[in-house]
Amino acid sequence: GAFLAYLEQNLAPAGNGKSSKQLILTFVIDAQGNCGGIKILESTDNLLTEKIKNVLLKMPKWKPAFNNGRFVATRITQPILIKGV
């Protein structure tokens, strides 16, 4: 979807482009639509982890979750495959 397309567009290849790494990340979209609470759950590459965190912090606002008549924070867990590392 749009989230993975955003990551692809904003993460420049970190290597020769012949391998890929799968990461699992989790983050919170708060009631105002901001991204925070970013944690990389599975990663063996600290440089890539920092790049992903920086890209996520610069993301445009999301539409926050709506529950019982109000906007609420939501935790998202997402596996991603980074190519070109």
PDB file of C-alpha atoms in Angstrom:
ATOM      1  CA  GLY A   1       0.000   0.000   0.000  1.00  0.00           C
ATOM      2  CA  ALA A   2       0.908   3.640   0.386  1.00  0.00           C
ATOM      3  CA  PHE A   3       3.030   3.000   3.482  1.00  0.00           C
ATOM      4  CA  LEU A   4       5.331   0.515   1.734  1.00  0.00           C
ATOM      5  CA  ALA A   5       5.536   2.756  -1.340  1.00  0.00           C
ATOM      6  CA  TYR A   6       6.591   5.638   0.927  1.00  0.00           C
ATOM      7  CA  LEU A   7       9.360   3.514   2.448  1.00  0.00           C
ATOM      8  CA  GLU A   8      10.590   2.400  -0.983  1.00  0.00           C
ATOM      9  CA  GLN A   9      10.724   5.970  -2.269  1.00  0.00           C
ATOM     10  CA  ASN A  10      12.523   7.318   0.794  1.00  0.00           C
ATOM     11  CA  LEU A  11      15.028   4.555   1.536  1.00  0.00           C
ATOM     12  CA  ALA A  12      17.921   4.769  -0.884  1.00  0.00           C
ATOM     13  CA  PRO A  13      19.614   1.406  -1.527  1.00  0.00           C
ATOM     14  CA  ALA A  14      22.250   0.865   1.121  1.00  0.00           C
ATOM     15  CA  GLY A  15      24.482  -1.490  -0.826  1.00  0.00           C
ATOM     16  CA  ASN A  16      25.099  -3.246  -4.111  1.00  0.00           C
ATOM     17  CA  GLY A  17      21.466  -4.128  -4.699  1.00  0.00           C
ATOM     18  CA  LYS A  18      22.072  -7.885  -4.771  1.00  0.00           C
ATOM     19  CA  SER A  19      20.579  -8.809  -1.426  1.00  0.00           C
ATOM     20  CA  SER A  20      17.608  -7.963   0.739  1.00  0.00           C
ATOM     21  CA  LYS A  21      16.760  -7.906   4.440  1.00  0.00           C
ATOM     22  CA  GLN A  22      13.470  -8.464   6.146  1.00  0.00           C
ATOM     23  CA  LEU A  23      12.689  -6.376   9.195  1.00  0.00           C
ATOM     24  CA  ILE A  24       9.747  -6.255  11.540  1.00  0.00           C
ATOM     25  CA  LEU A  25       8.891  -2.862  12.937  1.00  0.00           C
ATOM     26  CA  THR A  26       6.262  -1.476  15.204  1.00  0.00           C
ATOM     27  CA  PHE A  27       5.137   2.105  15.688  1.00  0.00           C
ATOM     28  CA  VAL A  28       2.270   4.135  17.081  1.00  0.00           C
ATOM     29  CA  ILE A  29       0.020   6.509  15.184  1.00  0.00           C
ATOM     30  CA  ASP A  30      -1.286   8.892  17.832  1.00  0.00           C
ATOM     31  CA  ALA A  31      -4.714  10.542  17.963  1.00  0.00           C
ATOM     32  CA  GLN A  32      -3.392  13.475  15.898  1.00  0.00           C
ATOM     33  CA  GLY A  33      -1.992  11.181  13.150  1.00  0.00           C
ATOM     34  CA  ASN A  34       1.694  11.501  14.098  1.00  0.00           C
ATOM     35  CA  CYS A  35       4.107   8.566  14.023  1.00  0.00           C
ATOM     36  CA  GLY A  36       6.125   7.748  17.155  1.00  0.00           C
ATOM     37  CA  GLY A  37       7.163   4.925  19.455  1.00  0.00           C
ATOM     38  CA  ILE A  38       9.171   3.330  16.652  1.00  0.00           C
ATOM     39  CA  LYS A  39      10.814   0.008  17.460  1.00  0.00           C
ATOM     40  CA  ILE A  40      12.549  -2.366  15.102  1.00  0.00           C
ATOM     41  CA  LEU A  41      11.701  -5.831  16.432  1.00  0.00           C
ATOM     42  CA  GLU A  42      13.987  -7.847  14.170  1.00  0.00           C
ATOM     43  CA  SER A  43      17.081  -6.382  12.529  1.00  0.00           C
ATOM     44  CA  THR A  44      20.744  -7.269  12.151  1.00  0.00           C
ATOM     45  CA  ASP A  45      21.744  -3.945  10.594  1.00  0.00           C
ATOM     46  CA  ASN A  46      21.966  -0.947  12.929  1.00  0.00           C
ATOM     47  CA  LEU A  47      22.591   1.547  10.101  1.00  0.00           C
ATOM     48  CA  LEU A  48      19.487   0.394   8.246  1.00  0.00           C
ATOM     49  CA  THR A  49      17.502   0.528  11.491  1.00  0.00           C
ATOM     50  CA  GLU A  50      18.444   4.186  12.002  1.00  0.00           C
ATOM     51  CA  LYS A  51      17.619   5.045   8.369  1.00  0.00           C
ATOM     52  CA  ILE A  52      14.163   3.508   8.721  1.00  0.00           C
ATOM     53  CA  LYS A  53      13.488   5.357  11.990  1.00  0.00           C
ATOM     54  CA  ASN A  54      14.449   8.677  10.375  1.00  0.00           C
ATOM     55  CA  VAL A  55      12.209   8.028   7.353  1.00  0.00           C
ATOM     56  CA  LEU A  56       9.254   7.116   9.583  1.00  0.00           C
ATOM     57  CA  LEU A  57       9.641  10.259  11.675  1.00  0.00           C
ATOM     58  CA  LYS A  58       9.400  12.357   8.485  1.00  0.00           C
ATOM     59  CA  MET A  59       6.242  10.612   7.247  1.00  0.00           C
ATOM     60  CA  PRO A  60       3.205  12.718   6.469  1.00  0.00           C
ATOM     61  CA  LYS A  61       0.435  12.506   9.048  1.00  0.00           C
ATOM     62  CA  TRP A  62      -1.848   9.482   8.938  1.00  0.00           C
ATOM     63  CA  LYS A  63      -5.589   9.448   9.433  1.00  0.00           C
ATOM     64  CA  PRO A  64      -5.844   8.354  13.083  1.00  0.00           C
ATOM     65  CA  ALA A  65      -8.060   5.501  14.204  1.00  0.00           C
ATOM     66  CA  PHE A  66     -11.560   6.433  15.323  1.00  0.00           C
ATOM     67  CA  ASN A  67     -13.251   4.559  18.181  1.00  0.00           C
ATOM     68  CA  ASN A  68     -16.338   5.365  20.259  1.00  0.00           C
ATOM     69  CA  GLY A  69     -16.689   8.838  18.794  1.00  0.00           C
ATOM     70  CA  ARG A  70     -13.071   9.954  19.237  1.00  0.00           C
ATOM     71  CA  PHE A  71      -9.662   9.605  17.630  1.00  0.00           C
ATOM     72  CA  VAL A  72      -7.352   7.119  19.360  1.00  0.00           C
ATOM     73  CA  ALA A  73      -3.734   6.002  19.169  1.00  0.00           C
ATOM     74  CA  THR A  74      -3.040   2.745  17.344  1.00  0.00           C
ATOM     75  CA  ARG A  75       0.031   0.491  17.395  1.00  0.00           C
ATOM     76  CA  ILE A  76       0.992  -0.964  14.025  1.00  0.00           C
ATOM     77  CA  THR A  77       3.319  -3.931  13.498  1.00  0.00           C
ATOM     78  CA  GLN A  78       4.612  -4.304   9.947  1.00  0.00           C
ATOM     79  CA  PRO A  79       7.068  -6.713   8.341  1.00  0.00           C
ATOM     80  CA  ILE A  80       9.004  -5.068   5.498  1.00  0.00           C
ATOM     81  CA  LEU A  81      11.487  -6.332   2.926  1.00  0.00           C
ATOM     82  CA  ILE A  82      14.292  -3.903   2.092  1.00  0.00           C
ATOM     83  CA  LYS A  83      15.943  -4.607  -1.246  1.00  0.00           C
ATOM     84  CA  GLY A  84      19.340  -3.390  -2.376  1.00  0.00           C
ATOM     85  CA  VAL A  85      21.256  -3.848   0.858  1.00  0.00           C
TER      86      VAL A  85
END
